Each structure stands twice: as structure tokens, then as C-alpha cells.
Short mmCIF file of C-alpha atoms and ligand atoms in Angstrom, two decimals:
data_model
loop_
_atom_site.label_atom_id
_atom_site.label_comp_id
_atom_site.label_asym_id
_atom_site.label_seq_id
_atom_site.Cartn_x
_atom_site.Cartn_y
_atom_site.Cartn_z
CA UNK T 1 22.47 -52.69 115.39
CA UNK T 2 24.03 -49.36 114.18
CA UNK T 3 27.18 -49.69 115.90
CA UNK T 4 29.20 -51.30 112.99
CA UNK T 5 29.88 -47.43 111.73
CA UNK T 6 30.58 -46.16 115.04
CA UNK T 7 33.66 -46.67 117.23
CA UNK T 8 32.08 -45.64 120.45
CA UNK T 9 28.66 -47.62 121.87
CA UNK T 10 25.23 -45.31 121.92
CA UNK T 11 25.88 -44.17 125.59
CA UNK T 12 28.60 -42.50 124.73
CA UNK T 13 27.69 -40.83 121.60
CA UNK T 14 24.74 -39.44 123.56
CA UNK T 15 27.41 -37.90 126.08
CA UNK T 16 28.96 -36.09 123.58
CA UNK T 17 26.08 -34.95 121.71
CA UNK T 18 24.52 -34.12 124.79
CA UNK T 19 27.26 -31.93 126.44
CA UNK T 20 27.63 -28.68 126.29
CA UNK T 21 29.71 -27.74 128.71
CA UNK T 22 32.98 -27.02 125.72
CA UNK T 23 30.91 -23.72 124.96
CA UNK T 24 28.75 -23.08 128.18
CA UNK T 25 31.48 -22.86 130.30
CA UNK T 26 31.59 -19.34 128.72
CA UNK T 27 28.86 -18.63 131.25
CA UNK T 28 30.16 -19.65 134.73
CA UNK T 29 30.28 -16.00 136.08
CA UNK T 30 26.98 -15.48 135.21
CA UNK T 31 25.41 -18.99 136.52
CA UNK T 32 27.34 -18.11 139.69
CA UNK T 33 26.12 -14.53 139.97
CA UNK T 34 22.32 -15.88 139.10
CA UNK T 35 22.85 -18.55 141.69
CA UNK T 36 23.99 -16.17 144.54
CA UNK T 37 20.75 -14.24 143.64
CA UNK T 38 18.44 -16.95 143.71
CA UNK T 39 19.99 -18.57 147.16
CA UNK T 40 20.02 -14.84 148.80
CA UNK T 41 16.09 -14.85 147.55
CA UNK T 42 15.49 -18.34 148.96
CA UNK T 43 16.88 -17.18 152.16
CA UNK T 44 15.00 -14.17 152.56
CA UNK T 45 11.40 -15.61 151.52
CA UNK T 46 12.64 -18.71 154.38
CA UNK T 47 12.31 -21.27 151.67
CA UNK T 48 15.91 -22.08 153.08
CA UNK T 49 17.42 -21.53 156.23
CA UNK T 50 19.24 -18.51 156.76
CA UNK T 51 22.37 -20.85 158.00
CA UNK T 52 22.16 -23.22 154.62
CA UNK T 53 21.65 -19.70 152.50
CA UNK T 54 24.92 -18.43 154.04
CA UNK T 55 26.55 -22.01 153.42
CA UNK T 56 25.48 -22.21 149.61
CA UNK T 57 26.86 -18.52 148.93
CA UNK T 58 29.92 -19.26 150.33
CA UNK T 59 30.42 -22.51 148.57
CA UNK T 60 29.40 -20.64 145.09
CA UNK T 61 32.25 -18.20 146.05
CA UNK T 62 34.76 -21.11 146.29
CA UNK T 63 33.73 -22.43 143.29
CA UNK T 64 33.76 -19.58 141.42
CA UNK T 65 37.78 -19.06 142.76
CA UNK T 66 38.16 -22.44 141.52
CA UNK T 67 37.08 -21.51 138.00
CA UNK T 68 38.88 -18.18 138.20
CA UNK T 69 42.13 -19.93 139.16
CA UNK T 70 42.03 -23.26 137.05
CA UNK T 71 39.34 -22.67 134.65
CA UNK T 72 36.24 -25.18 134.58
CA UNK T 73 36.91 -28.67 134.43
CA UNK T 74 34.99 -30.32 131.39
CA UNK T 75 33.34 -33.43 132.27
CA UNK T 76 30.59 -34.52 129.72
CA UNK T 77 28.81 -36.57 132.37
CA UNK T 78 27.79 -33.65 134.20
CA UNK T 79 26.41 -32.18 130.66
CA UNK T 80 26.54 -28.40 131.28
CA UNK T 81 27.83 -25.75 133.65
CA UNK T 82 25.03 -25.96 135.75
CA UNK T 83 25.44 -29.31 136.59
CA UNK T 84 28.83 -29.15 136.67
CA UNK T 85 29.03 -26.00 139.14
CA UNK T 86 26.11 -27.69 141.34
CA UNK T 87 28.23 -31.27 141.24
CA UNK T 88 31.33 -29.12 142.42
CA UNK T 89 29.25 -27.30 145.27
CA UNK T 90 27.83 -30.57 146.53
CA UNK T 91 31.46 -31.59 146.92
CA UNK T 92 32.77 -28.79 148.84
CA UNK T 93 29.87 -28.04 151.12
CA UNK T 94 27.87 -31.38 151.17
CA UNK T 95 24.29 -32.43 150.86
CA UNK T 96 23.05 -28.71 151.83
CA UNK T 97 24.25 -28.17 148.31
CA UNK T 98 20.99 -29.43 147.17
CA UNK T 99 18.72 -27.01 148.50
CA UNK T 100 19.98 -24.59 145.96
CA UNK T 101 18.16 -26.05 142.91
CA UNK T 102 14.76 -25.42 145.16
CA UNK T 103 12.31 -23.37 142.69
CA UNK T 104 14.14 -23.24 139.84
CA UNK T 105 14.93 -25.60 136.89
CA UNK T 106 17.94 -25.46 134.41
CA UNK T 107 15.36 -24.05 131.76
CA UNK T 108 15.09 -20.76 133.95
CA UNK T 109 18.93 -20.91 134.73
CA UNK T 110 20.12 -20.94 131.27
CA UNK T 111 17.97 -18.34 130.49
CA UNK T 112 18.49 -15.82 132.94
CA UNK T 113 22.41 -16.43 132.51
CA UNK T 114 22.46 -16.77 128.69
CA UNK T 115 20.80 -13.16 128.91
CA UNK T 116 23.09 -11.88 131.45
CA UNK T 117 25.86 -12.91 129.27
CA UNK T 118 24.29 -11.41 126.26
CA UNK T 119 23.51 -7.89 127.99
CA UNK T 120 27.46 -7.86 128.79
CA UNK T 121 28.05 -8.75 125.01
CA UNK T 122 26.04 -5.81 124.38
CA UNK T 123 27.66 -3.55 126.63
CA UNK T 124 30.96 -4.55 125.07
CA UNK T 125 29.67 -4.27 121.44
CA UNK T 126 28.54 -0.53 122.39
CA UNK T 127 32.39 0.56 124.25
CA UNK T 128 33.68 -0.79 120.80
CA UNK T 129 31.42 1.31 118.62
CA UNK T 130 31.80 4.26 120.82
CA UNK T 131 35.78 4.08 120.42
CA UNK T 132 35.12 3.74 116.57
CA UNK T 133 32.73 6.74 116.58
CA UNK T 134 35.57 8.75 118.35
CA UNK T 135 37.87 7.73 115.71
CA UNK T 136 35.38 8.48 113.10
CA UNK T 137 34.80 12.08 114.61
CA UNK T 138 38.39 12.74 115.06
CA UNK T 139 39.37 11.99 111.55
CA UNK T 140 36.55 13.60 109.97
CA UNK T 141 37.57 16.97 111.94
CA UNK T 142 40.80 16.66 110.51
CA UNK T 143 39.57 16.46 107.02
CA UNK T 144 36.47 18.47 107.16
CA UNK T 145 37.50 20.57 103.95
CA UNK T 146 39.81 17.83 102.27
CA UNK T 147 38.48 17.07 98.57
CA UNK T 148 37.57 13.78 97.35
CA UNK T 149 35.66 12.07 94.16
CA UNK T 150 32.30 11.09 95.63
CA UNK T 151 30.55 8.05 93.59
CA UNK T 152 27.77 6.46 92.79
CA UNK T 153 28.21 3.25 90.79
CA UNK T 154 31.55 3.59 91.87
CA UNK T 155 31.67 6.11 89.20
CA UNK T 156 32.85 9.77 89.80
CA UNK T 157 29.77 11.79 90.77
CA UNK T 158 30.41 14.79 92.47
CA UNK T 159 33.20 15.97 94.84
CA UNK T 160 32.59 15.33 98.43
CA UNK T 161 34.66 15.89 101.68
CA UNK T 162 36.55 13.09 103.40
CA UNK T 163 35.14 14.34 106.49
CA UNK T 164 31.83 14.02 105.26
CA UNK T 165 32.52 10.39 103.89
CA UNK T 166 33.82 9.27 107.08
CA UNK T 167 31.01 11.15 108.81
CA UNK T 168 28.50 9.18 107.00
CA UNK T 169 29.70 5.93 108.92
CA UNK T 170 29.64 7.76 112.02
CA UNK T 171 25.88 8.02 111.40
CA UNK T 172 25.58 4.27 110.80
CA UNK T 173 27.59 3.11 113.60
CA UNK T 174 25.30 5.78 115.78
CA UNK T 175 21.96 4.01 114.75
CA UNK T 176 23.92 0.48 115.11
CA UNK T 177 24.48 1.70 119.06
CA UNK T 178 20.80 2.39 119.04
CA UNK T 179 19.59 -0.98 117.89
CA UNK T 180 21.95 -2.31 120.62
CA UNK T 181 20.57 -0.09 122.93
CA UNK T 182 16.74 -1.13 122.32
CA UNK T 183 17.88 -5.10 122.02
CA UNK T 184 19.18 -4.35 125.65
CA UNK T 185 16.30 -2.76 126.94
CA UNK T 186 13.88 -5.45 125.65
CA UNK T 187 16.10 -8.38 126.84
CA UNK T 188 16.49 -6.71 130.75
CA UNK T 189 13.59 -8.79 132.19
CA UNK T 190 14.41 -11.78 134.64
CA UNK T 191 13.70 -15.34 133.67
CA UNK T 192 14.43 -16.52 136.98
CA UNK T 193 11.70 -18.14 138.62
CA UNK T 194 10.15 -19.14 135.83
CA UNK T 195 11.29 -22.86 136.80
CA UNK T 196 10.83 -25.81 134.59
CA UNK T 197 8.18 -23.99 132.23
CA UNK T 198 4.90 -23.35 134.57
CA UNK T 199 6.52 -21.20 137.23
CA UNK T 200 6.78 -22.83 141.20
CA UNK T 201 4.44 -23.50 143.88
CA UNK T 202 7.29 -22.21 146.33
CA UNK T 203 6.34 -18.49 147.41
CA UNK T 204 9.67 -17.01 145.32
CA UNK T 205 10.29 -13.33 145.17
CA UNK T 206 10.75 -12.99 141.46
CA UNK T 207 11.24 -9.26 141.85
CA UNK T 208 14.37 -9.78 144.22
CA UNK T 209 16.34 -11.80 141.96
CA UNK T 210 15.46 -9.72 139.15
CA UNK T 211 16.97 -6.50 140.71
CA UNK T 212 19.93 -8.34 142.32
CA UNK T 213 20.85 -9.17 139.03
CA UNK T 214 20.09 -5.95 137.35
CA UNK T 215 17.20 -6.65 135.52
CA UNK T 216 14.44 -3.98 134.87
CA UNK T 217 11.52 -6.29 136.02
CA UNK T 218 10.78 -10.09 136.01
CA UNK T 219 9.59 -11.65 133.09
CA UNK T 220 5.56 -12.15 132.99
CA UNK T 221 5.01 -15.65 131.34
CA UNK T 222 6.96 -18.36 132.63
CA UNK T 223 6.48 -20.59 129.27
CA UNK T 224 7.80 -17.51 127.29
CA UNK T 225 10.74 -16.99 129.78
CA UNK T 226 12.14 -20.24 129.25
CA UNK T 227 11.18 -20.66 125.37
CA UNK T 228 12.12 -17.75 123.48
CA UNK T 229 15.39 -16.62 122.54
CA UNK T 230 14.74 -13.45 120.81
CA UNK T 231 16.72 -11.36 123.04
CA UNK T 232 19.46 -13.36 121.53
CA UNK T 233 18.46 -12.94 117.99
CA UNK T 234 17.85 -8.97 118.91
CA UNK T 235 21.68 -9.36 119.23
CA UNK T 236 22.93 -11.12 116.46
CA UNK T 237 20.58 -9.05 114.21
CA UNK T 238 21.89 -5.61 115.51
CA UNK T 239 25.61 -7.40 115.24
CA UNK T 240 24.72 -8.63 111.77
CA UNK T 241 23.75 -5.35 110.74
CA UNK T 242 26.45 -3.61 112.21
CA UNK T 243 28.99 -6.21 110.53
CA UNK T 244 27.51 -5.13 107.21
CA UNK T 245 28.43 -1.73 107.80
CA UNK T 246 31.94 -2.33 109.01
CA UNK T 247 32.33 -4.59 105.79
CA UNK T 248 31.31 -1.71 103.61
CA UNK T 249 33.93 0.39 105.46
CA UNK T 250 36.38 -1.97 105.37
CA UNK T 251 35.58 -2.69 101.47
CA UNK T 252 36.35 1.68 100.94
CA UNK T 253 39.71 1.16 102.97
CA UNK T 254 40.64 -1.99 100.51
CA UNK T 255 39.78 -0.27 97.44
CA UNK T 256 41.37 3.09 98.51
CA UNK T 257 44.44 1.30 99.35
CA UNK T 258 44.57 -0.24 95.74
CA UNK T 259 47.61 1.45 93.80
CA UNK T 260 44.89 2.90 91.06
CA UNK T 261 43.46 4.63 93.74
CA UNK T 262 46.14 5.40 96.08
CA UNK T 263 43.99 7.29 98.52
CA UNK T 264 45.53 5.97 101.63
CA UNK T 265 48.11 4.18 103.11
CA UNK T 266 47.21 1.53 105.71
CA UNK T 267 48.66 1.56 108.84
CA UNK T 268 51.42 -1.49 108.71
CA UNK T 269 50.24 -2.53 112.10
CA UNK T 270 46.96 -3.66 110.15
CA UNK T 271 48.22 -4.99 106.99
CA UNK T 272 50.42 -8.13 106.06
CA UNK T 273 53.03 -8.62 103.26
CA UNK T 274 52.79 -11.38 100.68
CA UNK T 275 55.76 -14.29 101.51
CA UNK T 276 56.51 -14.34 97.36
CA UNK T 277 55.85 -10.67 96.35
CA UNK T 278 58.38 -8.29 97.81
CA UNK T 279 56.14 -5.14 97.27
CA UNK T 280 52.95 -6.43 98.41
CA UNK T 281 50.99 -4.71 101.39
CA UNK T 282 47.88 -6.33 101.82
CA UNK T 283 44.92 -4.99 103.53
CA UNK T 284 44.08 -8.48 105.29
CA UNK T 285 42.49 -6.87 108.44
CA UNK T 286 40.18 -4.93 106.47
CA UNK T 287 39.43 -8.22 104.10
CA UNK T 288 39.02 -10.29 107.13
CA UNK T 289 36.36 -7.52 108.54
CA UNK T 290 34.52 -7.94 105.27
CA UNK T 291 34.75 -11.54 105.46
CA UNK T 292 33.89 -11.99 109.42
CA UNK T 293 30.61 -10.25 108.60
CA UNK T 294 29.66 -13.30 106.17
CA UNK T 295 30.42 -15.37 109.26
CA UNK T 296 28.31 -12.97 111.60
CA UNK T 297 25.13 -13.20 109.36
CA UNK T 298 25.62 -16.86 109.36
CA UNK T 299 25.40 -17.17 113.12
CA UNK T 300 22.11 -15.21 112.50
CA UNK T 301 20.97 -17.43 110.15
CA UNK T 302 21.41 -20.41 112.38
CA UNK T 303 20.05 -19.48 115.37
CA UNK T 304 17.11 -18.08 113.47
CA UNK T 305 16.36 -21.44 111.73
CA UNK T 306 17.20 -23.47 115.05
CA UNK T 307 14.16 -21.36 116.75
CA UNK T 308 11.69 -21.73 113.72
CA UNK T 309 9.13 -24.30 114.61
CA UNK T 310 9.65 -25.06 118.15
CA UNK T 311 6.84 -25.82 120.05
CA UNK T 312 6.60 -24.26 123.58
CA UNK T 313 8.38 -24.60 125.93
CA UNK T 314 12.10 -25.60 126.21
CA UNK T 315 13.50 -27.90 123.68
CA UNK T 316 16.96 -29.30 123.63
CA UNK T 317 17.50 -27.86 120.41
CA UNK T 318 17.93 -24.52 122.23
CA UNK T 319 21.09 -25.80 123.50
CA UNK T 320 22.66 -24.82 120.10
CA UNK T 321 21.68 -21.28 121.03
CA UNK T 322 25.05 -20.25 122.41
CA UNK T 323 27.90 -21.04 119.48
CA UNK T 324 26.72 -18.60 117.10
CA UNK T 325 26.13 -16.02 119.60
CA UNK T 326 29.79 -16.46 121.31
CA UNK T 327 31.17 -16.36 117.77
CA UNK T 328 29.41 -13.59 116.53
CA UNK T 329 30.42 -11.37 119.81
CA UNK T 330 33.89 -12.48 119.66
CA UNK T 331 34.08 -11.79 115.63
CA UNK T 332 32.23 -8.30 116.16
CA UNK T 333 34.42 -6.78 118.90
CA UNK T 334 37.67 -7.88 116.61
CA UNK T 335 36.15 -6.38 113.72
CA UNK T 336 35.42 -3.45 115.49
CA UNK T 337 38.65 -3.01 117.30
CA UNK T 338 40.71 -3.25 113.38
CA UNK T 339 38.34 -0.80 111.89
CA UNK T 340 39.11 1.51 115.05
CA UNK T 341 42.62 1.24 114.57
CA UNK T 342 42.29 1.57 110.71
CA UNK T 343 40.35 4.64 110.72
CA UNK T 344 42.64 6.23 113.62
CA UNK T 345 45.75 5.11 112.00
CA UNK T 346 45.33 5.37 108.35
CA UNK T 347 47.19 7.98 106.54
CA UNK T 348 44.88 9.66 103.78
CA UNK T 349 46.45 10.89 100.78
CA UNK T 350 44.54 14.29 100.34
CA UNK T 351 46.47 15.14 97.30
CA UNK T 352 45.55 12.07 95.45
CA UNK T 353 42.06 12.65 96.44
CA UNK T 354 41.74 15.86 95.41
CA UNK T 355 43.59 15.07 91.73
CA UNK T 356 41.34 11.92 91.51
CA UNK T 357 38.22 14.43 92.14
CA UNK T 358 39.55 16.74 89.52
CA UNK T 359 38.92 13.62 86.98
CA UNK T 360 35.55 12.25 85.77
CA UNK T 361 34.28 15.94 85.20
CA UNK T 362 32.74 15.67 89.00
CA UNK T 363 31.64 19.54 88.65
CA UNK T 364 29.28 18.63 85.71
CA UNK T 365 26.19 18.91 88.05
CA UNK T 366 27.71 22.76 89.03
CA UNK T 367 27.82 23.69 85.68
CA UNK T 368 24.03 22.26 84.92
CA UNK T 369 23.11 24.07 88.38
CA UNK T 370 24.88 27.22 87.54
CA UNK T 371 22.86 27.51 84.14
CA UNK T 372 19.64 27.28 86.08
CA UNK T 373 20.58 29.61 88.33
CA UNK T 374 22.44 32.50 86.12
CA UNK T 375 20.40 31.91 83.00
CA UNK T 376 17.44 30.70 84.24
CA UNK T 377 17.45 27.43 82.06
CA UNK T 378 15.28 24.55 83.21
CA UNK T 379 17.65 22.29 84.73
CA UNK T 380 16.38 19.48 81.79
CA UNK T 381 17.73 21.84 79.36
CA UNK T 382 20.77 22.80 81.46
CA UNK T 383 21.46 18.85 81.77
CA UNK T 384 21.65 18.53 77.82
CA UNK T 385 23.88 21.74 77.56
CA UNK T 386 26.56 20.13 80.18
CA UNK T 387 26.40 16.96 78.59
CA UNK T 388 27.81 18.37 75.30
CA UNK T 389 30.31 20.52 77.43
CA UNK T 390 31.26 17.28 78.98
CA UNK T 391 31.66 15.91 75.70
CA UNK T 392 34.14 18.45 74.34
CA UNK T 393 36.20 18.11 77.45
CA UNK T 394 36.64 14.68 77.30
CA UNK T 395 37.59 14.69 73.39
CA UNK T 396 40.16 17.38 74.38
CA UNK T 397 41.33 15.34 77.26
CA UNK T 398 40.86 18.35 79.59
CA UNK T 399 38.80 19.18 82.77
CA UNK T 400 35.67 21.31 82.29
CA UNK T 401 36.96 24.41 84.08
CA UNK T 402 39.90 24.10 81.22
CA UNK T 403 37.49 24.86 78.35
CA UNK T 404 37.96 28.10 76.95
CA UNK T 405 35.21 30.41 77.35
CA UNK T 406 34.81 30.48 73.52
CA UNK T 407 33.95 27.04 73.27
CA UNK T 408 31.78 26.95 76.09
CA UNK T 409 29.76 29.90 74.26
CA UNK T 410 29.66 28.14 71.04
CA UNK T 411 27.51 25.35 73.11
CA UNK T 412 25.55 27.87 74.76
CA UNK T 413 25.66 31.85 74.23
CA UNK T 414 24.34 32.33 77.66
CA UNK T 415 27.40 31.00 79.27
CA UNK T 416 29.45 33.91 80.61
CA UNK T 417 32.87 34.19 82.54
CA UNK T 418 31.27 33.87 86.11
CA UNK T 419 30.94 30.09 85.54
CA UNK T 420 34.57 29.35 85.88
CA UNK T 421 33.64 29.97 89.71
CA UNK T 422 31.15 27.24 90.05
CA UNK T 423 33.12 24.79 88.33
CA UNK T 424 36.13 24.39 90.72
CA UNK T 425 35.82 21.34 93.20
CA UNK T 426 36.38 23.67 96.30
CA UNK T 427 33.44 25.68 94.95
CA UNK T 428 31.42 22.61 94.49
CA UNK T 429 31.64 21.51 97.71
CA UNK T 430 31.34 24.60 99.25
CA UNK T 431 27.92 25.56 97.45
CA UNK T 432 25.88 21.75 99.24
CA UNK T 433 25.45 23.42 102.50
CA UNK T 434 21.87 22.22 102.59
CA UNK T 435 21.41 20.55 106.09
CA UNK T 436 23.44 17.12 105.96
CA UNK T 437 25.43 18.33 102.78
CA UNK T 438 29.23 17.91 102.22
CA UNK T 439 30.48 21.63 102.79
CA UNK T 440 33.07 21.88 104.80
CA UNK T 441 30.92 24.15 107.39
CA UNK T 442 27.95 21.48 107.37
CA UNK T 443 30.78 18.97 107.89
CA UNK T 444 32.03 20.63 111.05
CA UNK T 445 28.95 21.48 112.32
CA UNK T 446 28.24 17.72 112.19
CA UNK T 447 31.30 16.79 113.83
CA UNK T 448 31.02 19.52 116.73
CA UNK T 449 27.45 18.21 117.35
CA UNK T 450 29.17 14.61 117.34
CA UNK T 451 31.86 15.38 119.80
CA UNK T 452 29.25 16.63 121.91
CA UNK T 453 27.16 13.74 121.65
CA UNK T 454 30.11 11.54 122.32
CA UNK T 455 31.10 13.45 125.79
CA UNK T 456 34.36 14.55 123.87
N1 LIG D 1 22.35 -27.06 129.11
C1 LIG D 1 21.24 -26.49 128.76
C2 LIG D 1 20.75 -25.45 127.51
O1 LIG D 1 21.46 -24.99 127.43
C3 LIG D 1 20.29 -26.53 129.71
C4 LIG D 1 19.12 -26.69 130.05
C5 LIG D 1 18.59 -28.06 130.20
N2 LIG D 1 17.18 -28.33 130.34
C6 LIG D 1 16.81 -29.52 130.12
N3 LIG D 1 15.70 -29.54 130.51
N4 LIG D 1 17.38 -30.43 129.79
O2 LIG D 1 19.74 -25.34 126.94
#
């Protein structure tokens, strides 16, 4: 009745909309591993004979070898990776292949395969993030005492050290890694054996398959096992948060590389030229990291919205869980690699940073602090006096420490020559030795701790 609009008839549309093989073939290794664990258990529990279990195992290994050599064939009639593998297994070993699906369902099968895949993605993310941390602590160690302007509102605020700034990202990445580690711990339970939704009447050993697949234990509720995807969402939430950090770091490099800043020279290998403007060197990799974070957050949103409102247990909507997770995982891996290269290879133009730190009266707080400490003036009043000094320096077009003492004394007679020691950017950062402060000694301390944590 509605065929006029469509070239294909309804059954062809059904085949196409139903087929997940175009993307879930990425699960083939996990699918083979889970099937091998399952059949070994069926054999051990005498649900299939030892002989059949061996035949099925060998058959699965043969299928895996074919996939390895030629890729996974995409036949929409076979819907997904589970049916594709089982069908090929039957072609290779005959009807005994049909015993593999005893005491399981595609519902617990896909939940298991996907958890295994996401667990690997977590491990991959962790390795990449660790490499990024290594790059950060290495550069931070080199620049523990390199002075740059610190900003709030992107306005010069107080001098900081470049090492301190880089270590801020080390801390963010450390929390990202701990979010991935939390996600891994929670997801590491085996849904295999939950079967379609209610468990199975066969006397299976779920602990055995859990152990074989490296899970800490089986899950405890069969309905939950086949119907939740919070493990995938945990991954996406950690990935989204991490991508926000990467995006902010990318944004810093983009700003720093712009000509008015000129704080960095980006590695050629992670930049591109312009087809029309010969002078251009564009921070494309950083911009794409910033852009990819939007897509990763989109993947999280997509799966959250897929899952909301689904009744227990499995619904086919859940087949759509994989593309956003696959996409986010590969975008994240690329982004982490790009930022690692950028941190490791960028040339920091410390003389430009130092000069910029001199601008914008970055040590005004130090003048106010000095008035508090040396002249016992309440901070609010010191703030006011300093404001007057900044105004005068601004009128004259000089830095604070270039104002003659006589002029400072006109503003407040309690100021004396010792103040100049406090007004240099070096003195400013060196003074900030509070725990977690920007003083070079504090940065060196934190870098040393971080290197130990990283096993360097
Ligand atoms: N391809 C399916 C998925 O990814 C496998 C589970 C199918 N289960 C079912 N009852 N149709 O979700």
C-alpha cells in the first residue's frame, strides 16, 4: 500500500533495517571468545558431549581464521555477527554446530560480546591517556619555572608557570582514567547464561564462563543482564568527560598558536597549510579534537535517549547501542593520540610567554599582598591602593615595577623600596608555594610524584 514511495518491497526494507552485521561485525573476536567459553562450559557440565564440544571449538577456531584472513562476510539475511558465525560454523562442521546455542540466546550473547568489546575500549583509552600523561609530566618538568600569564576570563590575572598549567591537565586526565577504571570495575560481570531473559533450565556453570572471559563474577539478575546498557553508558560518560578535557587543552593550543599570542609553535606534523594563503599554518588537529568532543557527547546523548523508556527486558532498539560506542571509542583514541603528539612536540616560546606575563599588571595582587604583610593594611584597603597604582602605571604605559618609588609613595606613604622585590613575575610565582600552588618548587614536587605514579 505504501510501496509507491519505495524501490524495495517491504521484506527488503525489513532485511535492511534489521541487519546489524554492517557494524556489529566489529564484535567478531568477542563473539568467538564468548562462544568458546560457552561451549567449553557446556562440555564440562555434560550438556553437550566432550566430542561435540571439541568439534565446535575447532570449528569456531576455523571461522575465526577465515575472518582474520578475509574479513567478516556481510549477508543481511544473517542479520548479525552471532547468526553469521553460527551459520558459517554449520557449513564447516555440520549439524553439531546447532548444539552451541544450547542454554543461551542472542540476548545474553550480545550483552556479553559488547561488554568484552567495551572493556577492551576502556583498556585502550587508559593506555592512550597514560601516554598523554607521560607527555604532560615530561614537558611540565622541563618548564617548571617557565613563566607565563595565568588567565581568568581570558584576561591576564597572575603569573603562573607553564609547568603548572600543563600539570592542571595531568590532574584532569588522572581523573578521567579513574572514571574509566570505575566503569571497568562495574562492567566486569558476565551476563552469559542469562539466556533470553529468564535464565535457563540447563544446569550451566555461569562462574566458569565468567572466569574464562576474565569477568570478576556472573551478573546476579537475568533480566538486568540482557536489558541494561549502563556499562556502555558508563564508558560514553567517561569518554565524553575526557573529550571535554581534551577539547579544552586543544583550545589552549589553538589560542596559544595564534599570532597575537605566539606562545607556541605547533608541530608541522599536526598542522596543515592553506590552499590560498601561503603564510598559514593551521592548528587543524587541535580544532578537530575540539570538534570531535561535540560528536562524542552526541554519541552519549544518542545512547541515553535510545535507552530511556525501554521496558524490561531486551528490545530491538538496543541494537542501536553499538554505533555510538564504536564511533566515540575511535574518535577518543584519535583525539588522545593527537593531543599526546601536540604536547610532546610543540615548541613553547617561553620568551614570548614571559614577556606577556609582564603585561597586564599581573603582579598587582602581589603589591596588595605586600601591603597586607609589610604594612599591616587590611586586604580590601590594600586592593584599593593597588588599584590606584595600576591606574597610574596604565596612564604612563609602564609596568608596575617600573613606577618610581616617589610616585608609589604619593599613592600610599607606607610603600617603601622593598616592594620592588615582590613585583617581579619571578617573585610572584615563587611566593605561591601553598600546596598545589604555581611556585616552581611545588610544580617540581608534583611532577616528581606524578612520575612515580606513572612508573617513570
Ligand atoms: N543483533 C542483536 C543486537 O545487537 C542481537 C540480539 C538479537 N536478539 C533478538 N531477540 N532479536 O541487539
